[in-house]
Amino acid sequence: MKVVILAGGFGTRISEESHLIPKPMIGIGEKPILWHIMKYYSYYGYNDFIICCGYKQYVIKEFFADYYLHMSDVTFDFTAENKLVVHSNHTEPWKVTIIDTGLNTMTGGRIKRIQPFVGNEAFMLTYGDGLCDADMNVLENYHHAHGKIATITAIQPGGRFGSVDIDSNEDITSFKEKGIEEGGWINGGFMVLDPRIFDYLDGDDCILEKYPLVTLAEQGEIKAFKHYGFWQCMDTMRDKMLLERLWEEGTAPWRIWEEQQTGFVK
């Protein structure tokens, strides 16, 4: 199953860094948050990525163009042989397709543009600025089991996000504006979408979170995958500092791929 990552926005709420680089390229530790997201999916066996770029898309392309070299032990031989020798390489088994989906294209429009690269199959979808510790394999199995068009990972952060109403069958029935009460459920990203979703997307001005998802909710075509564990977006510098602290302290809940490091045993 392919993983589509929305990475084309301007990131205006964290402009201290996003004026230089795309928001998904803002670092946590020595790697961009985009890399952390991809490592998390890769842990569960998802290694085929489609990245929807826009703002400063060349930064993302250059990162992956140089990635193999940066993750290798090498010898640069500038003698008469003039060659590069790679001694060992530590890259992941990733296939990364990077598509420029337009500077001002909305989320639904970006997804519509990558339809030829997805094909007629279900796919994972997430935003390029959030992390969690939900089990992606369980999420996929849940989606296939109910047979509806969309599954959205629902979380309970409280505060500044728009919420969703979920009935007793875990169907998402409506979406509400920001300013929810404590304990309300929100769209935490980390979605699974059936290819039928493309029938609800139309043009670069299409916002996934508006007409497409609202309509699917009205039609009973969205299931909530409730997640009670860790979830954190990176909207502001305060959010970035929180994620950075968790990473530096060795307590980052999403860092499950380093089995030899204390606290991150699978």
mmCIF file of C-alpha atoms in Angstrom:
data_model
loop_
_atom_site.group_PDB
_atom_site.id
_atom_site.type_symbol
_atom_site.label_atom_id
_atom_site.label_comp_id
_atom_site.label_asym_id
_atom_site.label_seq_id
_atom_site.Cartn_x
_atom_site.Cartn_y
_atom_site.Cartn_z
ATOM 1 C CA MET A 1 0.000 0.000 0.000
ATOM 2 C CA LYS A 2 1.320 3.432 -0.978
ATOM 3 C CA VAL A 3 1.629 6.292 1.512
ATOM 4 C CA VAL A 4 0.676 9.763 0.267
ATOM 5 C CA ILE A 5 2.073 12.674 2.283
ATOM 6 C CA LEU A 6 0.762 16.220 1.932
ATOM 7 C CA ALA A 7 3.849 18.424 2.025
ATOM 8 C CA GLY A 8 3.008 21.446 -0.104
ATOM 9 C CA GLY A 9 1.621 24.076 2.263
ATOM 10 C CA PHE A 10 3.218 27.340 3.350
ATOM 11 C CA GLY A 11 3.378 26.598 7.097
ATOM 12 C CA THR A 12 2.531 30.185 8.017
ATOM 13 C CA ARG A 13 1.963 29.449 11.708
ATOM 14 C CA ILE A 14 5.588 28.367 12.099
ATOM 15 C CA SER A 15 7.022 31.024 9.805
ATOM 16 C CA GLU A 16 10.138 31.402 11.960
ATOM 17 C CA GLU A 17 11.525 28.443 10.015
ATOM 18 C CA SER A 18 9.132 27.849 7.112
ATOM 19 C CA HIS A 19 10.143 31.092 5.384
ATOM 20 C CA LEU A 20 13.357 29.256 4.454
ATOM 21 C CA ILE A 21 12.208 25.663 3.937
ATOM 22 C CA PRO A 22 8.910 23.760 3.560
ATOM 23 C CA LYS A 23 7.286 22.968 6.878
ATOM 24 C CA PRO A 24 7.779 19.167 6.488
ATOM 25 C CA MET A 25 11.532 19.820 6.222
ATOM 26 C CA ILE A 26 11.763 21.512 9.627
ATOM 27 C CA GLY A 27 14.071 19.410 11.737
ATOM 28 C CA ILE A 28 13.525 17.265 14.788
ATOM 29 C CA GLY A 29 16.976 16.246 15.891
ATOM 30 C CA GLU A 30 19.114 15.978 12.764
ATOM 31 C CA LYS A 31 16.316 14.967 10.380
ATOM 32 C CA PRO A 32 13.200 16.732 9.032
ATOM 33 C CA ILE A 33 9.819 15.778 10.447
ATOM 34 C CA LEU A 34 9.014 14.324 7.018
ATOM 35 C CA TRP A 35 11.778 11.763 7.549
ATOM 36 C CA HIS A 36 10.375 10.858 10.980
ATOM 37 C CA ILE A 37 6.931 10.267 9.455
ATOM 38 C CA MET A 38 8.390 8.061 6.733
ATOM 39 C CA LYS A 39 10.508 6.077 9.211
ATOM 40 C CA TYR A 40 7.376 5.413 11.256
ATOM 41 C CA TYR A 41 5.431 4.072 8.274
ATOM 42 C CA SER A 42 8.461 2.081 7.153
ATOM 43 C CA TYR A 43 8.601 0.323 10.508
ATOM 44 C CA TYR A 44 5.183 -1.160 9.689
ATOM 45 C CA GLY A 45 6.260 -2.196 6.192
ATOM 46 C CA TYR A 46 5.052 0.761 4.130
ATOM 47 C CA ASN A 47 7.957 1.854 1.948
ATOM 48 C CA ASP A 48 6.334 3.280 -1.193
ATOM 49 C CA PHE A 49 5.819 7.028 -0.715
ATOM 50 C CA ILE A 50 4.225 9.746 -2.838
ATOM 51 C CA ILE A 51 5.030 13.225 -1.580
ATOM 52 C CA CYS A 52 2.726 16.051 -2.690
ATOM 53 C CA CYS A 53 4.940 19.131 -2.863
ATOM 54 C CA GLY A 54 4.318 22.805 -3.542
ATOM 55 C CA TYR A 55 6.013 25.552 -1.559
ATOM 56 C CA LYS A 56 9.820 25.342 -2.014
ATOM 57 C CA GLN A 57 9.386 21.836 -3.428
ATOM 58 C CA TYR A 58 12.996 21.792 -4.651
ATOM 59 C CA VAL A 59 14.205 21.529 -1.035
ATOM 60 C CA ILE A 60 12.451 18.169 -0.638
ATOM 61 C CA LYS A 61 13.755 16.928 -3.987
ATOM 62 C CA GLU A 62 17.317 17.921 -3.129
ATOM 63 C CA PHE A 63 17.095 16.184 0.250
ATOM 64 C CA PHE A 64 16.243 12.848 -1.364
ATOM 65 C CA ALA A 65 18.605 13.368 -4.297
ATOM 66 C CA ASP A 66 21.484 13.522 -1.797
ATOM 67 C CA TYR A 67 20.054 11.037 0.693
ATOM 68 C CA TYR A 68 21.921 7.942 -0.549
ATOM 69 C CA LEU A 69 25.265 9.738 -0.329
ATOM 70 C CA HIS A 70 24.532 11.233 3.083
ATOM 71 C CA MET A 71 23.620 7.819 4.475
ATOM 72 C CA SER A 72 26.744 6.077 3.146
ATOM 73 C CA ASP A 73 30.357 5.586 4.199
ATOM 74 C CA VAL A 74 32.391 6.634 1.167
ATOM 75 C CA THR A 75 35.863 7.191 -0.210
ATOM 76 C CA PHE A 76 36.415 10.040 -2.669
ATOM 77 C CA ASP A 77 39.441 9.092 -4.738
ATOM 78 C CA PHE A 78 40.786 12.176 -6.523
ATOM 79 C CA THR A 79 43.853 10.434 -7.945
ATOM 80 C CA ALA A 80 44.113 9.263 -11.533
ATOM 81 C CA GLU A 81 41.306 6.757 -10.886
ATOM 82 C CA ASN A 82 38.954 9.616 -9.957
ATOM 83 C CA LYS A 83 36.195 7.516 -8.446
ATOM 84 C CA LEU A 84 33.744 7.289 -5.606
ATOM 85 C CA VAL A 85 33.696 4.116 -3.520
ATOM 86 C CA VAL A 86 30.674 3.336 -1.322
ATOM 87 C CA HIS A 87 31.745 1.096 1.567
ATOM 88 C CA SER A 88 28.399 0.713 3.286
ATOM 89 C CA ASN A 89 24.992 2.236 2.934
ATOM 90 C CA HIS A 90 22.351 2.761 5.595
ATOM 91 C CA THR A 91 19.380 3.947 3.540
ATOM 92 C CA GLU A 92 15.938 2.496 3.993
ATOM 93 C CA PRO A 93 14.260 0.382 1.274
ATOM 94 C CA TRP A 94 12.141 3.322 0.167
ATOM 95 C CA LYS A 95 10.632 4.243 -3.167
ATOM 96 C CA VAL A 96 9.950 7.984 -3.069
ATOM 97 C CA THR A 97 7.899 9.738 -5.753
ATOM 98 C CA ILE A 98 7.996 13.519 -5.389
ATOM 99 C CA ILE A 99 5.338 15.446 -7.310
ATOM 100 C CA ASP A 100 5.046 19.218 -7.623
ATOM 101 C CA THR A 101 1.293 19.610 -7.056
ATOM 102 C CA GLY A 102 1.313 23.401 -7.351
ATOM 103 C CA LEU A 103 2.118 26.340 -5.137
ATOM 104 C CA ASN A 104 -1.424 27.325 -4.145
ATOM 105 C CA THR A 105 -3.235 24.016 -4.630
ATOM 106 C CA MET A 106 -5.507 22.926 -1.787
ATOM 107 C CA THR A 107 -5.303 19.534 -0.059
ATOM 108 C CA GLY A 108 -7.967 17.824 -2.165
ATOM 109 C CA GLY A 109 -6.479 19.231 -5.330
ATOM 110 C CA ARG A 110 -3.045 17.903 -4.432
ATOM 111 C CA ILE A 111 -4.453 14.410 -3.917
ATOM 112 C CA LYS A 112 -6.341 14.607 -7.213
ATOM 113 C CA ARG A 113 -3.112 15.482 -9.033
ATOM 114 C CA ILE A 114 -1.334 12.333 -7.841
ATOM 115 C CA GLN A 115 -4.153 9.969 -8.860
ATOM 116 C CA PRO A 116 -2.105 8.503 -11.783
ATOM 117 C CA PHE A 117 0.641 7.532 -9.342
ATOM 118 C CA VAL A 118 -1.752 5.861 -6.874
ATOM 119 C CA GLY A 119 -3.698 3.788 -9.352
ATOM 120 C CA ASN A 120 -6.850 1.849 -8.538
ATOM 121 C CA GLU A 121 -5.969 0.826 -5.010
ATOM 122 C CA ALA A 122 -6.451 2.002 -1.454
ATOM 123 C CA PHE A 123 -3.720 4.210 -0.026
ATOM 124 C CA MET A 124 -2.534 5.746 3.203
ATOM 125 C CA LEU A 125 -2.723 9.532 3.542
ATOM 126 C CA THR A 126 -1.228 11.832 6.121
ATOM 127 C CA TYR A 127 -0.061 15.393 6.608
ATOM 128 C CA GLY A 128 3.621 16.292 6.592
ATOM 129 C CA ASP A 129 3.581 17.842 10.054
ATOM 130 C CA GLY A 130 2.226 15.288 12.523
ATOM 131 C CA LEU A 131 3.408 12.247 14.459
ATOM 132 C CA CYS A 132 1.655 9.539 16.449
ATOM 133 C CA ASP A 133 2.167 6.033 17.813
ATOM 134 C CA ALA A 134 -0.884 4.328 16.287
ATOM 135 C CA ASP A 135 -0.399 0.875 14.764
ATOM 136 C CA MET A 136 -0.538 1.393 10.991
ATOM 137 C CA ASN A 137 -1.108 -2.295 10.252
ATOM 138 C CA VAL A 138 -4.142 -2.365 12.548
ATOM 139 C CA LEU A 139 -5.375 0.818 10.868
ATOM 140 C CA GLU A 140 -5.108 -0.755 7.416
ATOM 141 C CA ASN A 141 -6.860 -3.963 8.503
ATOM 142 C CA TYR A 142 -9.649 -1.946 10.123
ATOM 143 C CA HIS A 143 -10.185 -0.038 6.882
ATOM 144 C CA HIS A 144 -10.384 -3.155 4.729
ATOM 145 C CA ALA A 145 -12.763 -4.810 7.197
ATOM 146 C CA HIS A 146 -15.458 -2.121 7.113
ATOM 147 C CA GLY A 147 -15.346 -1.520 3.334
ATOM 148 C CA LYS A 148 -16.172 2.199 3.379
ATOM 149 C CA ILE A 149 -14.393 4.865 1.357
ATOM 150 C CA ALA A 150 -12.442 6.495 4.169
ATOM 151 C CA THR A 151 -10.953 5.787 7.574
ATOM 152 C CA ILE A 152 -9.711 8.676 9.701
ATOM 153 C CA THR A 153 -7.610 8.297 12.805
ATOM 154 C CA ALA A 154 -9.533 10.234 15.464
ATOM 155 C CA ILE A 155 -7.764 11.675 18.502
ATOM 156 C CA GLN A 156 -8.710 13.853 21.476
ATOM 157 C CA PRO A 157 -6.368 16.838 21.856
ATOM 158 C CA GLY A 158 -8.896 19.431 23.040
ATOM 159 C CA GLY A 159 -8.647 23.124 22.279
ATOM 160 C CA ARG A 160 -7.817 24.655 18.925
ATOM 161 C CA PHE A 161 -8.967 22.082 16.341
ATOM 162 C CA GLY A 162 -12.160 21.355 14.437
ATOM 163 C CA SER A 163 -13.980 18.286 15.737
ATOM 164 C CA VAL A 164 -15.895 15.331 14.351
ATOM 165 C CA ASP A 165 -19.053 13.626 15.595
ATOM 166 C CA ILE A 166 -18.766 9.842 15.935
ATOM 167 C CA ASP A 167 -21.753 7.582 16.508
ATOM 168 C CA SER A 168 -21.918 4.262 18.347
ATOM 169 C CA ASN A 169 -20.842 2.348 15.211
ATOM 170 C CA GLU A 170 -17.666 4.465 14.876
ATOM 171 C CA ASP A 171 -19.137 6.225 11.825
ATOM 172 C CA ILE A 172 -18.110 9.859 11.442
ATOM 173 C CA THR A 173 -21.397 11.698 10.921
ATOM 174 C CA SER A 174 -20.324 15.361 10.753
ATOM 175 C CA PHE A 175 -17.483 17.854 11.033
ATOM 176 C CA LYS A 176 -17.494 20.978 13.240
ATOM 177 C CA GLU A 177 -15.478 24.178 13.248
ATOM 178 C CA LYS A 178 -12.572 24.897 15.596
ATOM 179 C CA GLY A 179 -12.993 25.572 19.288
ATOM 180 C CA ILE A 180 -14.175 22.190 20.561
ATOM 181 C CA GLU A 181 -14.850 21.212 24.119
ATOM 182 C CA GLU A 182 -12.380 19.114 26.061
ATOM 183 C CA GLY A 183 -12.674 15.445 25.163
ATOM 184 C CA GLY A 184 -13.936 16.039 21.631
ATOM 185 C CA TRP A 185 -12.604 14.006 18.728
ATOM 186 C CA ILE A 186 -10.651 15.528 15.832
ATOM 187 C CA ASN A 187 -9.204 14.355 12.546
ATOM 188 C CA GLY A 188 -5.662 13.404 13.498
ATOM 189 C CA GLY A 189 -4.656 12.609 9.916
ATOM 190 C CA PHE A 190 -3.216 9.117 9.324
ATOM 191 C CA MET A 191 -6.042 8.141 6.997
ATOM 192 C CA VAL A 192 -6.745 5.265 4.643
ATOM 193 C CA LEU A 193 -8.681 6.102 1.487
ATOM 194 C CA ASP A 194 -10.318 3.921 -1.122
ATOM 195 C CA PRO A 195 -9.659 5.031 -4.738
ATOM 196 C CA ARG A 196 -13.343 6.024 -4.909
ATOM 197 C CA ILE A 197 -12.227 9.173 -3.055
ATOM 198 C CA PHE A 198 -11.035 10.612 -6.378
ATOM 199 C CA ASP A 199 -14.656 10.907 -7.509
ATOM 200 C CA TYR A 200 -15.137 13.499 -4.747
ATOM 201 C CA LEU A 201 -12.087 15.610 -5.674
ATOM 202 C CA ASP A 202 -12.327 18.272 -8.351
ATOM 203 C CA GLY A 203 -9.755 20.930 -9.221
ATOM 204 C CA ASP A 204 -6.930 22.663 -7.400
ATOM 205 C CA ASP A 205 -9.344 24.635 -5.199
ATOM 206 C CA CYS A 206 -10.764 21.458 -3.663
ATOM 207 C CA ILE A 207 -10.170 21.266 0.096
ATOM 208 C CA LEU A 208 -10.242 17.647 1.272
ATOM 209 C CA GLU A 209 -11.518 18.595 4.714
ATOM 210 C CA LYS A 210 -14.512 20.512 3.318
ATOM 211 C CA TYR A 211 -16.825 19.114 0.600
ATOM 212 C CA PRO A 212 -15.215 15.667 0.129
ATOM 213 C CA LEU A 213 -15.051 14.585 3.766
ATOM 214 C CA VAL A 214 -18.251 16.380 4.780
ATOM 215 C CA THR A 215 -20.113 14.676 1.929
ATOM 216 C CA LEU A 216 -18.654 11.276 2.784
ATOM 217 C CA ALA A 217 -19.762 11.756 6.396
ATOM 218 C CA GLU A 218 -23.292 12.595 5.256
ATOM 219 C CA GLN A 219 -23.295 9.450 3.115
ATOM 220 C CA GLY A 220 -22.031 7.247 5.959
ATOM 221 C CA GLU A 221 -18.784 6.487 4.144
ATOM 222 C CA ILE A 222 -16.224 7.386 6.835
ATOM 223 C CA LYS A 223 -15.182 5.285 9.800
ATOM 224 C CA ALA A 224 -13.270 6.601 12.814
ATOM 225 C CA PHE A 225 -10.205 4.719 13.976
ATOM 226 C CA LYS A 226 -10.034 5.922 17.577
ATOM 227 C CA HIS A 227 -6.511 6.402 18.870
ATOM 228 C CA TYR A 228 -5.959 7.005 22.584
ATOM 229 C CA GLY A 229 -2.166 7.140 22.482
ATOM 230 C CA PHE A 230 0.388 9.754 21.480
ATOM 231 C CA TRP A 231 -0.373 12.310 18.772
ATOM 232 C CA GLN A 232 1.244 15.667 18.123
ATOM 233 C CA CYS A 233 1.190 18.075 15.211
ATOM 234 C CA MET A 234 3.858 20.722 14.559
ATOM 235 C CA ASP A 235 1.885 23.905 13.951
ATOM 236 C CA THR A 236 3.968 26.296 16.039
ATOM 237 C CA MET A 237 7.474 26.709 17.436
ATOM 238 C CA ARG A 238 6.113 25.528 20.772
ATOM 239 C CA ASP A 239 5.022 22.270 19.110
ATOM 240 C CA LYS A 240 8.432 21.899 17.481
ATOM 241 C CA MET A 241 10.209 22.429 20.810
ATOM 242 C CA LEU A 242 8.024 19.748 22.421
ATOM 243 C CA LEU A 243 8.834 17.203 19.707
ATOM 244 C CA GLU A 244 12.500 18.175 19.824
ATOM 245 C CA ARG A 245 12.617 17.670 23.593
ATOM 246 C CA LEU A 246 10.981 14.234 23.374
ATOM 247 C CA TRP A 247 13.507 13.230 20.707
ATOM 248 C CA GLU A 248 16.544 14.527 22.594
ATOM 249 C CA GLU A 249 15.414 12.970 25.879
ATOM 250 C CA GLY A 250 14.959 9.575 24.209
ATOM 251 C CA THR A 251 11.254 9.413 25.041
ATOM 252 C CA ALA A 252 9.758 10.071 21.604
ATOM 253 C CA PRO A 253 6.790 7.629 21.351
ATOM 254 C CA TRP A 254 7.043 7.433 17.552
ATOM 255 C CA ARG A 255 10.700 6.380 17.632
ATOM 256 C CA ILE A 256 10.089 2.632 17.565
ATOM 257 C CA TRP A 257 12.595 1.591 14.904
ATOM 258 C CA GLU A 258 15.798 1.626 16.982
ATOM 259 C CA GLU A 259 15.543 -1.575 18.962
ATOM 260 C CA GLN A 260 19.030 -1.280 20.450
ATOM 261 C CA GLN A 261 18.382 2.089 22.096
ATOM 262 C CA THR A 262 17.009 2.133 25.644
ATOM 263 C CA GLY A 263 13.324 2.915 25.688
ATOM 264 C CA PHE A 264 12.659 2.047 22.052
ATOM 265 C CA VAL A 265 12.419 -1.726 22.141
ATOM 266 C CA LYS A 266 9.799 -3.063 19.738
#
